[in-house]
mmCIF file with all atom_site columns, C-alpha atoms in Angstrom:
data_model
loop_
_atom_site.group_PDB
_atom_site.id
_atom_site.type_symbol
_atom_site.label_atom_id
_atom_site.label_alt_id
_atom_site.label_comp_id
_atom_site.label_asym_id
_atom_site.label_entity_id
_atom_site.label_seq_id
_atom_site.pdbx_PDB_ins_code
_atom_site.Cartn_x
_atom_site.Cartn_y
_atom_site.Cartn_z
_atom_site.occupancy
_atom_site.B_iso_or_equiv
_atom_site.pdbx_formal_charge
_atom_site.auth_seq_id
_atom_site.auth_comp_id
_atom_site.auth_asym_id
_atom_site.auth_atom_id
_atom_site.pdbx_PDB_model_num
ATOM 1   C CA . MET A 1 1   ? 0.000   0.000  0.000  1.00 55.00 ? 558 MET A CA 1
ATOM 2   C CA . ASN A 1 2   ? 1.423   3.325  -0.940 1.00 64.00 ? 559 ASN A CA 1
ATOM 3   C CA . TYR A 1 3   ? 1.345   6.584  0.914  1.00 60.00 ? 560 TYR A CA 1
ATOM 4   C CA . ARG A 1 4   ? -1.371  8.126  -1.288 1.00 65.00 ? 561 ARG A CA 1
ATOM 5   C CA . LYS A 1 5   ? -3.903  5.332  -0.574 1.00 68.00 ? 562 LYS A CA 1
ATOM 6   C CA . ILE A 1 6   ? -3.278  5.659  3.164  1.00 71.00 ? 563 ILE A CA 1
ATOM 7   C CA . ASN A 1 7   ? -3.951  9.391  2.972  1.00 80.00 ? 564 ASN A CA 1
ATOM 8   C CA . GLN A 1 8   ? -7.170  8.798  1.014  1.00 80.00 ? 565 GLN A CA 1
ATOM 9   C CA . LYS A 1 9   ? -8.410  6.234  3.515  1.00 81.00 ? 566 LYS A CA 1
ATOM 10  C CA . LEU A 1 10  ? -7.474  8.488  6.414  1.00 81.00 ? 567 LEU A CA 1
ATOM 11  C CA . PHE A 1 11  ? -9.212  11.411 4.747  1.00 82.00 ? 568 PHE A CA 1
ATOM 12  C CA . LEU A 1 12  ? -12.389 9.383  4.153  1.00 80.00 ? 569 LEU A CA 1
ATOM 13  C CA . LEU A 1 13  ? -12.312 8.085  7.725  1.00 82.00 ? 570 LEU A CA 1
ATOM 14  C CA . LEU A 1 14  ? -11.947 11.607 9.107  1.00 81.00 ? 571 LEU A CA 1
ATOM 15  C CA . LEU A 1 15  ? -14.664 12.848 6.786  1.00 79.00 ? 572 LEU A CA 1
ATOM 16  C CA . TYR A 1 16  ? -17.003 10.100 8.015  1.00 80.00 ? 573 TYR A CA 1
ATOM 17  C CA . ILE A 1 17  ? -16.188 10.777 11.679 1.00 82.00 ? 574 ILE A CA 1
ATOM 18  C CA . ILE A 1 18  ? -16.778 14.507 11.255 1.00 82.00 ? 575 ILE A CA 1
ATOM 19  C CA . THR A 1 19  ? -19.919 14.409 9.086  1.00 80.00 ? 576 THR A CA 1
ATOM 20  C CA . ALA A 1 20  ? -21.771 11.451 10.634 1.00 77.00 ? 577 ALA A CA 1
ATOM 21  C CA . PRO A 1 21  ? -22.947 13.345 13.743 1.00 78.00 ? 578 PRO A CA 1
ATOM 22  C CA . PHE A 1 22  ? -24.151 16.233 11.596 1.00 77.00 ? 579 PHE A CA 1
ATOM 23  C CA . ILE A 1 23  ? -26.083 13.900 9.323  1.00 77.00 ? 580 ILE A CA 1
ATOM 24  C CA . ILE A 1 24  ? -27.632 12.155 12.320 1.00 79.00 ? 581 ILE A CA 1
ATOM 25  C CA . THR A 1 25  ? -28.546 15.473 13.933 1.00 79.00 ? 582 THR A CA 1
ATOM 26  C CA . LEU A 1 26  ? -30.262 16.495 10.708 1.00 80.00 ? 583 LEU A CA 1
ATOM 27  C CA . ILE A 1 27  ? -32.124 13.240 10.111 1.00 85.00 ? 584 ILE A CA 1
ATOM 28  C CA . ILE A 1 28  ? -33.590 12.797 13.603 1.00 85.00 ? 585 ILE A CA 1
ATOM 29  C CA . PRO A 1 29  ? -35.236 16.263 13.928 1.00 84.00 ? 586 PRO A CA 1
ATOM 30  C CA . ILE A 1 30  ? -36.558 16.092 10.374 1.00 88.00 ? 587 ILE A CA 1
ATOM 31  C CA . THR A 1 31  ? -38.209 12.719 10.989 1.00 89.00 ? 588 THR A CA 1
ATOM 32  C CA . ILE A 1 32  ? -39.670 13.953 14.288 1.00 88.00 ? 589 ILE A CA 1
ATOM 33  C CA . HIS A 1 33  ? -41.016 17.047 12.524 1.00 89.00 ? 590 HIS A CA 1
ATOM 34  C CA . ILE A 1 34  ? -42.611 14.923 9.790  1.00 91.00 ? 591 ILE A CA 1
ATOM 35  C CA . MET A 1 35  ? -44.159 12.595 12.380 1.00 91.00 ? 592 MET A CA 1
ATOM 36  C CA . MET A 1 36  ? -45.620 15.541 14.300 1.00 87.00 ? 593 MET A CA 1
ATOM 37  C CA . LYS A 1 37  ? -47.087 17.051 11.124 1.00 91.00 ? 594 LYS A CA 1
ATOM 38  C CA . THR A 1 38  ? -48.749 13.774 10.161 1.00 92.00 ? 595 THR A CA 1
ATOM 39  C CA . ARG A 1 39  ? -50.096 13.321 13.701 1.00 87.00 ? 596 ARG A CA 1
ATOM 40  C CA . LYS A 1 40  ? -51.555 16.845 13.620 1.00 87.00 ? 597 LYS A CA 1
ATOM 41  C CA . LYS A 1 41  ? -53.150 16.151 10.215 1.00 92.00 ? 598 LYS A CA 1
ATOM 42  C CA . GLU A 1 42  ? -54.670 12.919 11.541 1.00 90.00 ? 599 GLU A CA 1
ATOM 43  C CA . LEU A 1 43  ? -56.057 14.787 14.561 1.00 87.00 ? 600 LEU A CA 1
ATOM 44  C CA . LYS A 1 44  ? -57.618 17.470 12.346 1.00 90.00 ? 601 LYS A CA 1
ATOM 45  C CA . ARG A 1 45  ? -59.146 14.785 10.124 1.00 92.00 ? 602 ARG A CA 1
ATOM 46  C CA . THR A 1 46  ? -60.550 13.007 13.197 1.00 90.00 ? 603 THR A CA 1
ATOM 47  C CA . LEU A 1 47  ? -61.999 16.290 14.465 1.00 88.00 ? 604 LEU A CA 1
ATOM 48  C CA . LEU A 1 48  ? -63.694 17.023 11.155 1.00 90.00 ? 605 LEU A CA 1
ATOM 49  C CA . LEU A 1 49  ? -65.097 13.478 10.930 1.00 91.00 ? 606 LEU A CA 1
ATOM 50  C CA . ASN A 1 50  ? -66.622 13.848 14.414 1.00 89.00 ? 607 ASN A CA 1
ATOM 51  C CA . GLY A 1 51  ? -68.225 17.215 13.660 1.00 89.00 ? 608 GLY A CA 1
ATOM 52  C CA . PHE A 1 52  ? -65.733 19.497 15.413 1.00 89.00 ? 609 PHE A CA 1
ATOM 53  C CA . ASN A 1 53  ? -65.870 22.261 12.806 1.00 86.00 ? 610 ASN A CA 1
ATOM 54  C CA . ASN A 1 54  ? -65.535 25.280 15.090 1.00 86.00 ? 611 ASN A CA 1
ATOM 55  C CA . TYR A 1 55  ? -63.316 24.263 17.995 1.00 89.00 ? 612 TYR A CA 1
ATOM 56  C CA . ARG A 1 56  ? -60.939 25.855 20.506 1.00 88.00 ? 613 ARG A CA 1
ATOM 57  C CA . GLU A 1 57  ? -57.827 24.289 22.018 1.00 88.00 ? 614 GLU A CA 1
ATOM 58  C CA . ILE A 1 58  ? -57.073 24.817 25.720 1.00 87.00 ? 615 ILE A CA 1
ATOM 59  C CA . GLU A 1 59  ? -53.586 24.045 27.029 1.00 84.00 ? 616 GLU A CA 1
ATOM 60  C CA . THR A 1 60  ? -53.023 22.347 30.365 1.00 83.00 ? 617 THR A CA 1
ATOM 61  C CA . ASN A 1 61  ? -49.854 22.038 32.399 1.00 77.00 ? 618 ASN A CA 1
ATOM 62  C CA . SER A 1 62  ? -48.563 19.193 30.241 1.00 75.00 ? 619 SER A CA 1
ATOM 63  C CA . LEU A 1 63  ? -47.425 19.475 26.640 1.00 72.00 ? 620 LEU A CA 1
ATOM 64  C CA . ARG A 1 64  ? -49.232 16.331 25.519 1.00 76.00 ? 621 ARG A CA 1
ATOM 65  C CA . ASN A 1 65  ? -52.461 16.859 27.474 1.00 83.00 ? 622 ASN A CA 1
ATOM 66  C CA . TYR A 1 66  ? -54.967 19.468 26.356 1.00 86.00 ? 623 TYR A CA 1
ATOM 67  C CA . PHE A 1 67  ? -58.662 20.068 25.749 1.00 88.00 ? 624 PHE A CA 1
ATOM 68  C CA . ILE A 1 68  ? -60.506 20.688 22.506 1.00 90.00 ? 625 ILE A CA 1
ATOM 69  C CA . PHE A 1 69  ? -63.926 22.311 23.024 1.00 90.00 ? 626 PHE A CA 1
ATOM 70  C CA . ASN A 1 70  ? -66.591 22.540 20.336 1.00 89.00 ? 627 ASN A CA 1
ATOM 71  C CA . GLU A 1 71  ? -69.346 25.160 20.347 1.00 88.00 ? 628 GLU A CA 1
ATOM 72  C CA . ASP A 1 72  ? -72.116 22.579 20.805 1.00 89.00 ? 629 ASP A CA 1
ATOM 73  C CA . GLY A 1 73  ? -70.867 21.570 24.268 1.00 87.00 ? 630 GLY A CA 1
ATOM 74  C CA . ARG A 1 74  ? -68.848 18.526 23.305 1.00 90.00 ? 631 ARG A CA 1
ATOM 75  C CA . PHE A 1 75  ? -65.187 18.380 24.194 1.00 90.00 ? 632 PHE A CA 1
ATOM 76  C CA . ILE A 1 76  ? -62.221 16.104 23.693 1.00 89.00 ? 633 ILE A CA 1
ATOM 77  C CA . GLU A 1 77  ? -59.612 15.490 26.339 1.00 88.00 ? 634 GLU A CA 1
ATOM 78  C CA . VAL A 1 78  ? -56.332 14.582 24.655 1.00 86.00 ? 635 VAL A CA 1
ATOM 79  C CA . LEU A 1 79  ? -54.213 12.469 27.006 1.00 85.00 ? 636 LEU A CA 1
ATOM 80  C CA . ASN A 1 80  ? -50.802 11.596 25.542 1.00 81.00 ? 637 ASN A CA 1
ATOM 81  C CA . GLY A 1 81  ? -52.264 11.253 22.063 1.00 78.00 ? 638 GLY A CA 1
ATOM 82  C CA . ALA A 1 82  ? -55.358 9.281  23.120 1.00 84.00 ? 639 ALA A CA 1
ATOM 83  C CA . LEU A 1 83  ? -58.702 10.992 22.585 1.00 87.00 ? 640 LEU A CA 1
ATOM 84  C CA . LYS A 1 84  ? -61.491 10.930 25.180 1.00 88.00 ? 641 LYS A CA 1
ATOM 85  C CA . PHE A 1 85  ? -64.785 12.314 23.851 1.00 90.00 ? 642 PHE A CA 1
ATOM 86  C CA . ASP A 1 86  ? -67.255 13.780 26.341 1.00 88.00 ? 643 ASP A CA 1
ATOM 87  C CA . ASP A 1 87  ? -69.993 16.373 26.758 1.00 89.00 ? 644 ASP A CA 1
ATOM 88  C CA . ILE A 1 88  ? -69.870 19.411 29.044 1.00 88.00 ? 645 ILE A CA 1
ATOM 89  C CA . ARG A 1 89  ? -73.532 18.812 29.971 1.00 87.00 ? 646 ARG A CA 1
ATOM 90  C CA . ASN A 1 90  ? -72.497 15.716 31.958 1.00 86.00 ? 647 ASN A CA 1
ATOM 91  C CA . TYR A 1 91  ? -70.415 17.769 34.403 1.00 85.00 ? 648 TYR A CA 1
ATOM 92  C CA . ASN A 1 92  ? -70.719 20.445 37.039 1.00 83.00 ? 649 ASN A CA 1
ATOM 93  C CA . VAL A 1 93  ? -68.032 22.918 36.012 1.00 84.00 ? 650 VAL A CA 1
ATOM 94  C CA . GLU A 1 94  ? -65.983 25.301 38.137 1.00 82.00 ? 651 GLU A CA 1
ATOM 95  C CA . LEU A 1 95  ? -63.234 27.635 36.959 1.00 81.00 ? 652 LEU A CA 1
ATOM 96  C CA . ILE A 1 96  ? -61.086 28.558 39.952 1.00 80.00 ? 653 ILE A CA 1
ATOM 97  C CA . ILE A 1 97  ? -58.727 31.522 39.629 1.00 76.00 ? 654 ILE A CA 1
ATOM 98  C CA . PRO A 1 98  ? -56.570 32.511 42.607 1.00 72.00 ? 655 PRO A CA 1
ATOM 99  C CA . ASP A 1 99  ? -56.457 36.274 43.166 1.00 66.00 ? 656 ASP A CA 1
ATOM 100 C CA . ASN A 1 100 ? -53.648 38.395 44.609 1.00 64.00 ? 657 ASN A CA 1
ATOM 101 C CA . SER A 1 101 ? -54.577 37.629 48.218 1.00 64.00 ? 658 SER A CA 1
ATOM 102 C CA . ASN A 1 102 ? -54.361 33.853 47.523 1.00 61.00 ? 659 ASN A CA 1
ATOM 103 C CA . GLN A 1 103 ? -58.118 33.481 47.764 1.00 61.00 ? 660 GLN A CA 1
ATOM 104 C CA . SER A 1 104 ? -59.748 31.219 45.213 1.00 62.00 ? 661 SER A CA 1
ATOM 105 C CA . ILE A 1 105 ? -62.502 32.708 43.104 1.00 61.00 ? 662 ILE A CA 1
ATOM 106 C CA . ASN A 1 106 ? -65.029 30.626 41.216 1.00 63.00 ? 663 ASN A CA 1
ATOM 107 C CA . ILE A 1 107 ? -65.444 32.914 38.239 1.00 62.00 ? 664 ILE A CA 1
ATOM 108 C CA . LEU A 1 108 ? -68.589 31.160 36.974 1.00 62.00 ? 665 LEU A CA 1
ATOM 109 C CA . ALA A 1 109 ? -70.510 31.312 40.268 1.00 58.00 ? 666 ALA A CA 1
ATOM 110 C CA . GLY A 1 110 ? -72.436 34.459 39.471 1.00 50.00 ? 667 GLY A CA 1
ATOM 111 C CA . TYR A 1 111 ? -71.886 37.829 37.946 1.00 45.00 ? 668 TYR A CA 1
ATOM 112 C CA . ILE A 1 112 ? -68.372 39.164 37.875 1.00 51.00 ? 669 ILE A CA 1
ATOM 113 C CA . VAL A 1 113 ? -67.822 42.422 39.695 1.00 47.00 ? 670 VAL A CA 1
ATOM 114 C CA . ALA A 1 114 ? -65.103 44.791 38.546 1.00 45.00 ? 671 ALA A CA 1
ATOM 115 C CA . GLY A 1 115 ? -62.691 43.797 41.320 1.00 46.00 ? 672 GLY A CA 1
ATOM 116 C CA . LYS A 1 116 ? -62.934 40.102 40.533 1.00 50.00 ? 673 LYS A CA 1
ATOM 117 C CA . LEU A 1 117 ? -62.419 40.755 36.829 1.00 53.00 ? 674 LEU A CA 1
ATOM 118 C CA . GLY A 1 118 ? -58.919 41.894 37.753 1.00 53.00 ? 675 GLY A CA 1
ATOM 119 C CA . ALA A 1 119 ? -58.238 38.356 38.923 1.00 52.00 ? 676 ALA A CA 1
ATOM 120 C CA . LEU A 1 120 ? -58.821 37.162 35.379 1.00 57.00 ? 677 LEU A CA 1
ATOM 121 C CA . ALA A 1 121 ? -56.420 39.784 34.053 1.00 55.00 ? 678 ALA A CA 1
ATOM 122 C CA . GLY A 1 122 ? -53.847 38.988 36.738 1.00 55.00 ? 679 GLY A CA 1
ATOM 123 C CA . SER A 1 123 ? -53.989 35.264 36.140 1.00 54.00 ? 680 SER A CA 1
ATOM 124 C CA . VAL A 1 124 ? -51.308 35.407 33.456 1.00 54.00 ? 681 VAL A CA 1
ATOM 125 C CA . THR A 1 125 ? -48.544 34.423 35.841 1.00 60.00 ? 682 THR A CA 1
ATOM 126 C CA . LYS A 1 126 ? -50.681 32.036 37.874 1.00 70.00 ? 683 LYS A CA 1
ATOM 127 C CA . SER A 1 127 ? -52.302 28.759 37.061 1.00 77.00 ? 684 SER A CA 1
ATOM 128 C CA . CYS A 1 128 ? -56.064 28.376 36.988 1.00 82.00 ? 685 CYS A CA 1
ATOM 129 C CA . TYR A 1 129 ? -58.022 25.252 37.772 1.00 82.00 ? 686 TYR A CA 1
ATOM 130 C CA . LEU A 1 130 ? -60.820 23.701 35.772 1.00 84.00 ? 687 LEU A CA 1
ATOM 131 C CA . ILE A 1 131 ? -62.762 21.370 38.065 1.00 84.00 ? 688 ILE A CA 1
ATOM 132 C CA . LEU A 1 132 ? -65.109 18.847 36.478 1.00 85.00 ? 689 LEU A CA 1
ATOM 133 C CA . ARG A 1 133 ? -67.570 16.931 38.680 1.00 83.00 ? 690 ARG A CA 1
ATOM 134 C CA . GLU A 1 134 ? -69.756 14.287 37.084 1.00 83.00 ? 691 GLU A CA 1
ATOM 135 C CA . LYS A 1 135 ? -73.510 14.751 37.498 1.00 80.00 ? 692 LYS A CA 1
ATOM 136 C CA . ASP A 1 136 ? -74.095 11.009 37.953 1.00 73.00 ? 693 ASP A CA 1
ATOM 137 C CA . PHE A 1 137 ? -75.782 10.614 41.335 1.00 64.00 ? 694 PHE A CA 1
ATOM 138 C CA . GLN A 1 138 ? -75.627 6.810  41.348 1.00 59.00 ? 695 GLN A CA 1
ATOM 139 C CA . SER A 1 139 ? -71.923 6.626  42.082 1.00 63.00 ? 696 SER A CA 1
ATOM 140 C CA . PHE A 1 140 ? -69.864 9.295  43.793 1.00 64.00 ? 697 PHE A CA 1
ATOM 141 C CA . LYS A 1 141 ? -66.609 10.076 42.047 1.00 71.00 ? 698 LYS A CA 1
ATOM 142 C CA . ASP A 1 142 ? -63.920 12.528 43.022 1.00 76.00 ? 699 ASP A CA 1
ATOM 143 C CA . PRO A 1 143 ? -63.788 15.695 40.928 1.00 78.00 ? 700 PRO A CA 1
ATOM 144 C CA . VAL A 1 144 ? -61.127 15.953 38.271 1.00 80.00 ? 701 VAL A CA 1
ATOM 145 C CA . LYS A 1 145 ? -58.937 19.031 38.603 1.00 83.00 ? 702 LYS A CA 1
ATOM 146 C CA . HIS A 1 146 ? -57.100 20.270 35.514 1.00 83.00 ? 703 HIS A CA 1
ATOM 147 C CA . VAL A 1 147 ? -54.446 22.987 35.660 1.00 85.00 ? 704 VAL A CA 1
ATOM 148 C CA . ILE A 1 148 ? -54.768 25.577 32.887 1.00 84.00 ? 705 ILE A CA 1
ATOM 149 C CA . TYR A 1 149 ? -51.782 27.753 31.966 1.00 80.00 ? 706 TYR A CA 1
ATOM 150 C CA . GLY A 1 150 ? -51.326 30.721 29.687 1.00 78.00 ? 707 GLY A CA 1
ATOM 151 C CA . GLU A 1 151 ? -53.212 33.956 29.248 1.00 78.00 ? 708 GLU A CA 1
ATOM 152 C CA . LYS A 1 152 ? -54.713 32.959 25.901 1.00 82.00 ? 709 LYS A CA 1
ATOM 153 C CA . SER A 1 153 ? -55.900 29.564 27.163 1.00 82.00 ? 710 SER A CA 1
ATOM 154 C CA . ILE A 1 154 ? -57.445 31.047 30.312 1.00 80.00 ? 711 ILE A CA 1
ATOM 155 C CA . GLU A 1 155 ? -59.283 33.771 28.389 1.00 80.00 ? 712 GLU A CA 1
ATOM 156 C CA . THR A 1 156 ? -60.489 31.303 25.766 1.00 84.00 ? 713 THR A CA 1
ATOM 157 C CA . LEU A 1 157 ? -61.686 28.840 28.412 1.00 84.00 ? 714 LEU A CA 1
ATOM 158 C CA . TYR A 1 158 ? -63.447 31.606 30.351 1.00 82.00 ? 715 TYR A CA 1
ATOM 159 C CA . ASN A 1 159 ? -65.204 32.877 27.220 1.00 82.00 ? 716 ASN A CA 1
ATOM 160 C CA . LEU A 1 160 ? -66.235 29.340 26.253 1.00 86.00 ? 717 LEU A CA 1
ATOM 161 C CA . LEU A 1 161 ? -67.604 28.547 29.706 1.00 84.00 ? 718 LEU A CA 1
ATOM 162 C CA . VAL A 1 162 ? -69.573 31.810 29.798 1.00 82.00 ? 719 VAL A CA 1
ATOM 163 C CA . PHE A 1 163 ? -70.913 30.949 26.328 1.00 85.00 ? 720 PHE A CA 1
ATOM 164 C CA . PHE A 1 164 ? -71.908 27.464 27.554 1.00 85.00 ? 721 PHE A CA 1
ATOM 165 C CA . GLN A 1 165 ? -73.542 29.032 30.609 1.00 83.00 ? 722 GLN A CA 1
ATOM 166 C CA . GLU A 1 166 ? -75.584 31.400 28.433 1.00 84.00 ? 723 GLU A CA 1
ATOM 167 C CA . LYS A 1 167 ? -76.650 28.504 26.200 1.00 84.00 ? 724 LYS A CA 1
ATOM 168 C CA . GLY A 1 168 ? -77.732 26.525 29.262 1.00 84.00 ? 725 GLY A CA 1
ATOM 169 C CA . TYR A 1 169 ? -75.221 23.707 28.861 1.00 83.00 ? 726 TYR A CA 1
ATOM 170 C CA . ILE A 1 170 ? -73.752 24.271 32.330 1.00 81.00 ? 727 ILE A CA 1
ATOM 171 C CA . GLU A 1 171 ? -75.213 25.720 35.507 1.00 75.00 ? 728 GLU A CA 1
#
């Protein structure tokens, strides 16, 4: 073997050692991105097939868990990719927002006065709680408490729940 062939093999080996991590770091994020896009398309197709034409997404404290509310009172709870279909009419609903004095306010329990409306505006940095209690009187179940984060999600959820209250879906 001559000196030139050794240099070529060494060059190719170094080229492989240097470029392989870059190729791997390009391939893995691209495949993850493609998988996420296809999963989102499948979710949108499932929503349209089930009649969720005008829906709102509400984020919870987890990245993979969120709510999708439709205007007719139905909602989907997405738990790690699994879909759980339900209706808001089957639950007693409370939206708890802690105010500045660490007192909890049930925003839906009556008319909002101007001082309590500030709690909704100040809830950007705090977490709010959506409490769902089943209306089934045959068996007592503990209420399910969901943590809602983000100003946009809290405002959207509040507006939806007020809309549902006006329609008579919730009490």
